[in-house]
Amino acid sequence: IAGITQAPTSQILAAGRRMTLRCTQDMRHNAMYWYRQDLGLGLRLIHYSNTAGTTGKGEVPDGYSVSRANTDDFPLTLASAVPSQTSVYFCASSRLAGGPDAYNEQFFGPGTRLTVL
Amino acid sequence: DQQVKQNSPSLSVQEGRISILNCDYTNSMFDYFLWYKKYPAEGPTFLISISSIKDKNEDGRFTVFLNKSAKHLSLHIVPSQPGDSAVYFCAAKWFNNNDMRFGAGTRLTVKP
């Protein structure tokens, strides 16, 4: 089934530990995104990638890093987790990052619920 | 500073009636506006969108209205169905830019 998968589904992590959230899409989309969803704040963009080999910072990038070695995978790494990173993390992808496809629908994965203690 | 605001955290309507979800934004440079729907334990799914050059876009039971002078948009669902019960997020973006800004969401409950 085409779409986006995220792993793990949920995780409890001790503060100071390193954690990588995985995201894979099989739609051959060029652009990928990581968001965090917090109560009362909606979804906020952490990092994005327009195409394989490139990444960029979103609205709340501090404490997170990403890589885009190929089209399908876009892992998000927390080098040293802190309690304020407790959140639900969504990966998304879109065919293009912009341009003629103006509406640029983003397809979201099911999310990873992360708790940092 | 939230540039996209949904001031009603929740809305309850009767099945068959109209649901109206509201959204305000502060940045007049936004080019496109989108509505996403989210069920529990799932990612958001795209519902409908509108360009800043239009004031209305309709897709079946869903219509989005844009009032640029008031920096306000609304989503109308007619008639509302119990399956529409979900959290609805308003989002705005600039053309050719990745940075999509979301509102906090409105939880819609449609009662049978």
Coordinates of N, CA, C and O in Angstrom, one line a residue, chain A residues 17-87:
Chain A
R17 N 19.3 11.1 26.1 CA 19.6 10.0 25.1 C 19.4 10.4 23.7 O 18.7 11.4 23.4
R18 N 20.0 9.7 22.8 CA 19.9 10.0 21.4 C 18.8 9.2 20.8 O 18.6 8.0 21.2
M19 N 18.0 9.7 19.9 CA 16.9 9.0 19.3 C 16.7 9.4 17.9 O 16.8 10.6 17.5
T20 N 16.5 8.4 17.0 CA 16.2 8.6 15.6 C 14.8 8.1 15.3 O 14.5 7.0 15.5
L21 N 14.0 9.0 14.8 CA 12.7 8.7 14.3 C 12.7 8.4 12.8 O 13.3 9.2 12.0
R22 N 12.2 7.3 12.4 CA 12.3 6.9 11.0 C 11.1 7.2 10.2 O 9.9 7.2 10.7
C23 N 11.3 7.6 8.9 CA 10.2 7.9 8.0 C 10.5 7.4 6.6 O 11.6 7.7 6.1
T24 N 9.6 6.7 6.0 CA 9.8 6.2 4.7 C 8.6 6.4 3.8 O 7.5 6.1 4.3
Q25 N 8.8 6.8 2.6 CA 7.6 7.0 1.7 C 7.9 6.2 0.4 O 9.1 6.1 0.0
D26 N 6.9 5.7 -0.2 CA 7.0 4.9 -1.4 C 6.3 5.6 -2.6 O 5.9 4.9 -3.5
M27 N 6.0 6.9 -2.5 CA 5.3 7.6 -3.5 C 6.2 8.3 -4.5 O 5.7 9.0 -5.4
R28 N 7.5 8.2 -4.3 CA 8.5 8.9 -5.1 C 8.4 10.4 -5.0 O 8.7 11.1 -6.0
H29 N 7.9 10.9 -3.9 CA 7.8 12.3 -3.7 C 9.1 13.0 -3.5 O 10.0 12.4 -2.9
N30 N 9.3 14.1 -4.1 CA 10.5 14.8 -4.0 C 10.7 15.5 -2.6 O 11.8 15.4 -2.1
A31 N 9.7 16.1 -2.1 CA 9.8 16.8 -0.8 C 9.3 16.0 0.4 O 8.3 15.3 0.3
M32 N 10.0 16.2 1.5 CA 9.6 15.6 2.7 C 9.8 16.6 3.9 O 10.6 17.5 3.8
Y33 N 9.0 16.3 4.9 CA 8.9 17.3 6.0 C 8.8 16.5 7.4 O 8.3 15.4 7.4
W34 N 9.2 17.2 8.4 CA 9.0 16.7 9.8 C 8.3 17.8 10.5 O 8.7 19.0 10.5
Y35 N 7.1 17.5 11.2 CA 6.4 18.4 12.0 C 6.3 17.8 13.4 O 6.4 16.6 13.6
R36 N 6.1 18.7 14.4 CA 5.7 18.2 15.7 C 4.3 18.9 16.1 O 4.0 20.0 15.7
Q37 N 3.5 18.1 16.7 CA 2.2 18.5 17.1 C 2.1 18.6 18.6 O 2.3 17.7 19.3
D38 N 1.8 19.8 19.1 CA 1.6 20.1 20.5 C 0.3 20.7 20.8 O -0.2 21.5 20.0
L39 N -0.3 20.3 21.9 CA -1.7 20.8 22.2 C -1.7 22.4 22.2 O -0.8 23.0 22.9
G40 N -2.7 22.9 21.6 CA -2.8 24.4 21.6 C -1.9 25.1 20.6 O -2.0 26.3 20.4
L41 N -1.0 24.3 19.9 CA -0.1 25.0 19.0 C -0.2 24.4 17.5 O 0.5 24.9 16.6
G42 N -1.0 23.4 17.4 CA -1.1 22.8 16.0 C 0.2 22.1 15.6 O 1.0 21.6 16.5
L43 N 0.4 22.1 14.3 CA 1.7 21.4 13.8 C 2.7 22.5 13.4 O 2.4 23.5 12.8
R44 N 3.9 22.2 13.8 CA 5.0 23.2 13.5 C 6.1 22.4 12.8 O 6.5 21.3 13.1
L45 N 6.6 23.1 11.7 CA 7.6 22.5 10.8 C 9.0 22.5 11.5 O 9.4 23.5 11.9
I46 N 9.6 21.3 11.6 CA 10.9 21.2 12.2 C 12.0 21.4 11.1 O 12.9 22.2 11.2
H47 N 12.0 20.5 10.2 CA 12.9 20.5 9.0 C 12.2 20.0 7.8 O 11.2 19.3 7.9
Y48 N 12.8 20.3 6.7 CA 12.2 19.8 5.4 C 13.4 19.5 4.4 O 14.5 19.8 4.7
S49 N 13.0 18.8 3.4 CA 13.9 18.5 2.3 C 13.2 18.6 1.0 O 12.2 18.0 0.7
N50 N 13.7 19.4 0.1 CA 13.1 19.6 -1.2 C 13.4 18.5 -2.1 O 12.5 18.1 -3.0
T51 N 14.5 17.8 -2.0 CA 14.9 16.7 -2.8 C 16.0 16.0 -2.1 O 16.7 16.5 -1.2
A52 N 16.3 14.8 -2.6 CA 17.4 14.0 -2.0 C 18.7 14.8 -2.0 O 19.0 15.4 -3.0
G53 N 19.4 14.8 -0.9 CA 20.7 15.5 -0.8 C 20.6 16.9 -0.3 O 21.6 17.5 0.0
T54 N 19.4 17.4 -0.1 CA 19.2 18.8 0.5 C 18.3 18.8 1.6 O 17.3 18.0 1.7
T55 N 18.6 19.6 2.6 CA 17.7 19.8 3.8 C 17.6 21.3 4.1 O 18.5 22.1 3.7
G56 N 16.6 21.6 4.9 CA 16.4 23.0 5.3 C 15.7 23.1 6.7 O 15.1 22.1 7.1
K57 N 15.9 24.2 7.3 CA 15.3 24.4 8.6 C 13.9 25.0 8.5 O 13.6 25.9 7.7
G58 N 13.0 24.5 9.4 CA 11.7 25.0 9.5 C 11.5 26.0 10.6 O 12.4 26.8 10.9
E59 N 10.3 26.0 11.2 CA 10.0 27.0 12.2 C 10.7 26.7 13.6 O 11.0 27.6 14.3
V60 N 10.8 25.4 13.9 CA 11.4 25.0 15.2 C 12.5 23.9 15.1 O 12.3 22.8 15.5
P61 N 13.6 24.3 14.5 CA 14.7 23.3 14.2 C 15.6 22.9 15.3 O 16.3 21.9 15.2
D62 N 15.7 23.7 16.3 CA 16.7 23.6 17.4 C 16.5 22.2 18.1 O 15.5 21.9 18.6
G63 N 17.7 21.5 18.2 CA 17.6 20.2 18.9 C 17.4 19.0 18.0 O 17.4 17.9 18.5
Y64 N 17.2 19.3 16.8 CA 16.9 18.3 15.8 C 17.8 18.3 14.6 O 18.2 19.4 14.2
S65 N 18.1 17.2 14.0 CA 18.8 17.2 12.7 C 18.2 16.1 11.8 O 17.5 15.2 12.3
V66 N 18.4 16.3 10.5 CA 17.8 15.4 9.5 C 18.8 15.1 8.5 O 19.8 15.8 8.3
S67 N 18.6 14.1 7.7 CA 19.4 13.8 6.5 C 18.5 13.2 5.5 O 17.4 12.7 5.7
R68 N 18.9 13.3 4.2 CA 18.1 12.8 3.1 C 19.1 12.2 2.1 O 19.5 12.8 1.1
A69 N 19.5 11.0 2.4 CA 20.4 10.2 1.6 C 19.8 9.7 0.3 O 20.5 9.5 -0.7
N70 N 18.5 9.5 0.3 CA 17.8 9.0 -0.9 C 16.4 9.6 -0.9 O 16.0 10.3 0.0
T71 N 15.6 9.3 -1.9 CA 14.3 9.8 -2.1 C 13.3 9.4 -1.0 O 12.5 10.1 -0.6
D72 N 13.5 8.1 -0.6 CA 12.4 7.5 0.2 C 12.5 7.7 1.7 O 11.5 7.7 2.4
D73 N 13.7 8.0 2.2 CA 13.9 8.0 3.7 C 14.3 9.4 4.2 O 15.1 10.1 3.5
F74 N 13.7 9.7 5.3 CA 14.0 11.1 5.9 C 14.0 10.9 7.4 O 13.0 11.3 8.1
P75 N 15.1 10.5 8.0 CA 15.1 10.3 9.4 C 15.3 11.6 10.2 O 16.0 12.5 9.7
L76 N 14.7 11.7 11.4 CA 14.8 12.8 12.3 C 15.6 12.4 13.5 O 15.2 11.4 14.2
T77 N 16.7 13.1 13.9 CA 17.5 12.7 15.0 C 17.4 13.7 16.1 O 17.6 14.9 15.8
L78 N 17.2 13.3 17.3 CA 17.4 14.1 18.5 C 18.7 13.7 19.2 O 18.8 12.6 19.7
A79 N 19.7 14.5 19.1 CA 21.0 14.1 19.6 C 21.1 13.9 21.1 O 21.7 13.0 21.6
S80 N 20.4 14.8 21.8 CA 20.3 14.7 23.3 C 18.9 15.1 23.7 O 18.7 16.3 23.9
A81 N 18.0 14.2 23.9 CA 16.6 14.5 24.1 C 16.4 15.3 25.4 O 17.1 15.1 26.4
V82 N 15.5 16.3 25.3 CA 15.1 17.0 26.5 C 13.5 16.9 26.7 O 12.8 16.6 25.7
P83 N 13.0 17.1 27.9 CA 11.6 16.9 28.1 C 10.7 17.8 27.2 O 9.6 17.4 26.9
S84 N 11.2 19.0 26.8 CA 10.4 19.8 26.0 C 10.2 19.3 24.6 O 9.4 19.8 23.8
Q85 N 10.9 18.2 24.3 CA 10.7 17.5 23.0 C 9.7 16.4 23.0 O 9.4 15.7 22.0
T86 N 9.0 16.3 24.1 CA 7.9 15.4 24.2 C 6.8 15.9 23.3 O 6.3 17.1 23.5
S87 N 6.3 15.1 22.4 CA 5.4 15.6 21.4 C 5.0 14.4 20.5 O 5.4 13.3 20.7

